[in-house]
Amino acid sequence: MRMVRKVVLVGHCGADTSYLRIAVSGAATDISVLSVDDESELKKEITGGASLLLINRQLDYGFSTYEGIELISKLRADHPNLKTMLISNYPEAQAAAIAAGALPGFGKRQIGTPQVKEMIRAALGEPVSGAK
């Protein structure tokens, strides 16, 4: 029996959370999609075995920073094997997130595309078909 992998949506508004939840759920089987809006919830999910964090570029009040890239840097220092992706349409933000230790992420306009599905599958260790 395969273990359920937890994908955590970090710092997203309600509409984006709904859309991301649908896209992530359709990427692979045995996935639990959770949403967190503050650092204490995030720590619980990381400790509880989160498989992948999808972090918003701009965070709200519940975090010690408003920048998703800064959060990625902090998480990388404390949890070097934790997989993270930045959700942003800006190429320069994606490049900064990768430099901070994230996997290549994607923008909100790409959610629901075959490419994003493959990116999530790859991040979770699933076989990918090479869709572009």
XYZ file of C-alpha atoms in Angstrom:
132
model
C 0.000 0.000 0.000
C 1.398 3.365 -1.037
C 1.644 6.162 1.511
C -0.329 9.313 0.944
C 1.944 12.232 0.050
C 1.125 15.627 1.482
C 1.286 18.641 -0.794
C 0.993 21.857 1.200
C -0.256 25.088 -0.370
C 1.484 27.915 1.477
C 0.087 31.455 1.653
C -2.463 31.353 -1.167
C -5.807 33.189 -1.291
C -9.051 31.209 -1.348
C -9.566 31.262 -5.112
C -5.977 30.253 -5.870
C -6.116 27.541 -3.207
C -9.199 26.000 -4.840
C -7.650 26.059 -8.291
C -4.301 24.687 -7.047
C -6.052 21.958 -5.045
C -7.831 20.712 -8.171
C -4.662 20.834 -10.288
C -2.502 19.061 -7.706
C -5.115 16.410 -6.957
C -5.233 15.544 -10.660
C -1.453 15.215 -10.974
C -1.002 11.920 -9.131
C -2.778 9.421 -6.932
C -2.384 9.115 -3.186
C -2.071 12.867 -2.607
C -3.473 14.866 0.259
C -3.613 18.609 -0.482
C -3.565 20.935 2.519
C -3.508 24.697 2.818
C -1.672 26.718 5.474
C -1.805 30.435 6.138
C 0.728 30.861 8.916
C 4.121 29.689 10.043
C 2.939 27.595 12.995
C 0.627 25.549 10.733
C 3.457 25.194 8.226
C 5.846 23.856 10.875
C 3.260 21.235 11.897
C 2.869 20.059 8.303
C 6.621 19.906 7.726
C 7.074 17.913 10.933
C 4.133 15.746 9.869
C 5.858 14.677 6.667
C 5.010 17.177 3.934
C 6.205 15.898 0.556
C 6.050 19.184 -1.369
C 5.353 22.831 -0.548
C 3.834 25.125 -3.181
C 4.717 28.586 -1.877
C 3.077 31.810 -3.011
C 5.441 34.602 -4.108
C 3.787 37.078 -1.722
C 2.755 35.876 1.729
C 0.232 37.391 4.102
C 0.265 38.274 7.784
C 0.827 34.789 9.249
C 4.474 34.501 8.232
C 7.664 36.143 9.484
C 8.300 37.395 5.940
C 6.112 38.632 3.112
C 8.405 37.103 0.482
C 7.959 33.488 -0.597
C 11.586 33.362 -1.789
C 12.842 34.371 1.656
C 10.675 31.644 3.209
C 12.178 29.118 0.782
C 15.689 30.173 1.872
C 14.809 29.779 5.560
C 13.176 26.399 4.987
C 16.134 25.188 2.938
C 18.510 26.025 5.791
C 16.410 24.124 8.358
C 15.127 21.308 6.108
C 17.607 20.750 3.252
C 15.683 17.790 1.788
C 12.273 19.469 1.802
C 10.923 19.998 -1.708
C 9.533 23.448 -2.472
C 8.204 25.231 -5.556
C 7.397 28.907 -5.975
C 4.074 29.880 -7.506
C 4.724 33.053 -9.515
C 4.289 34.290 -13.073
C 7.534 36.295 -12.867
C 10.608 34.600 -14.423
C 12.994 36.587 -12.200
C 11.146 35.364 -9.088
C 11.355 31.769 -10.357
C 15.110 32.157 -10.932
C 15.575 33.584 -7.420
C 13.558 30.721 -5.910
C 15.686 28.125 -7.699
C 18.830 29.915 -6.494
C 17.372 29.719 -2.958
C 16.956 25.931 -3.292
C 13.482 25.426 -4.761
C 12.584 23.131 -7.617
C 11.482 24.917 -10.798
C 8.007 26.274 -10.093
C 5.204 27.676 -12.190
C 2.883 30.631 -12.515
C -0.789 30.885 -11.737
C -1.552 31.188 -15.457
C -0.024 27.721 -15.960
C -2.080 25.938 -13.303
C -4.006 23.075 -14.848
C -1.656 22.600 -17.815
C -0.032 19.267 -18.663
C 3.388 20.832 -17.980
C 2.453 21.671 -14.373
C 0.985 18.211 -13.879
C 4.316 16.716 -14.975
C 6.294 19.103 -12.744
C 4.266 18.058 -9.703
C 4.562 14.381 -10.602
C 8.347 14.717 -10.954
C 8.623 16.552 -7.625
C 6.711 13.713 -5.957
C 8.920 11.048 -7.550
C 6.263 9.831 -9.976
C 7.098 8.739 -13.527
C 6.636 11.557 -16.039
C 5.691 11.391 -19.691
C 7.821 14.317 -20.857
C 4.838 16.565 -21.675
C 5.831 20.108 -22.594
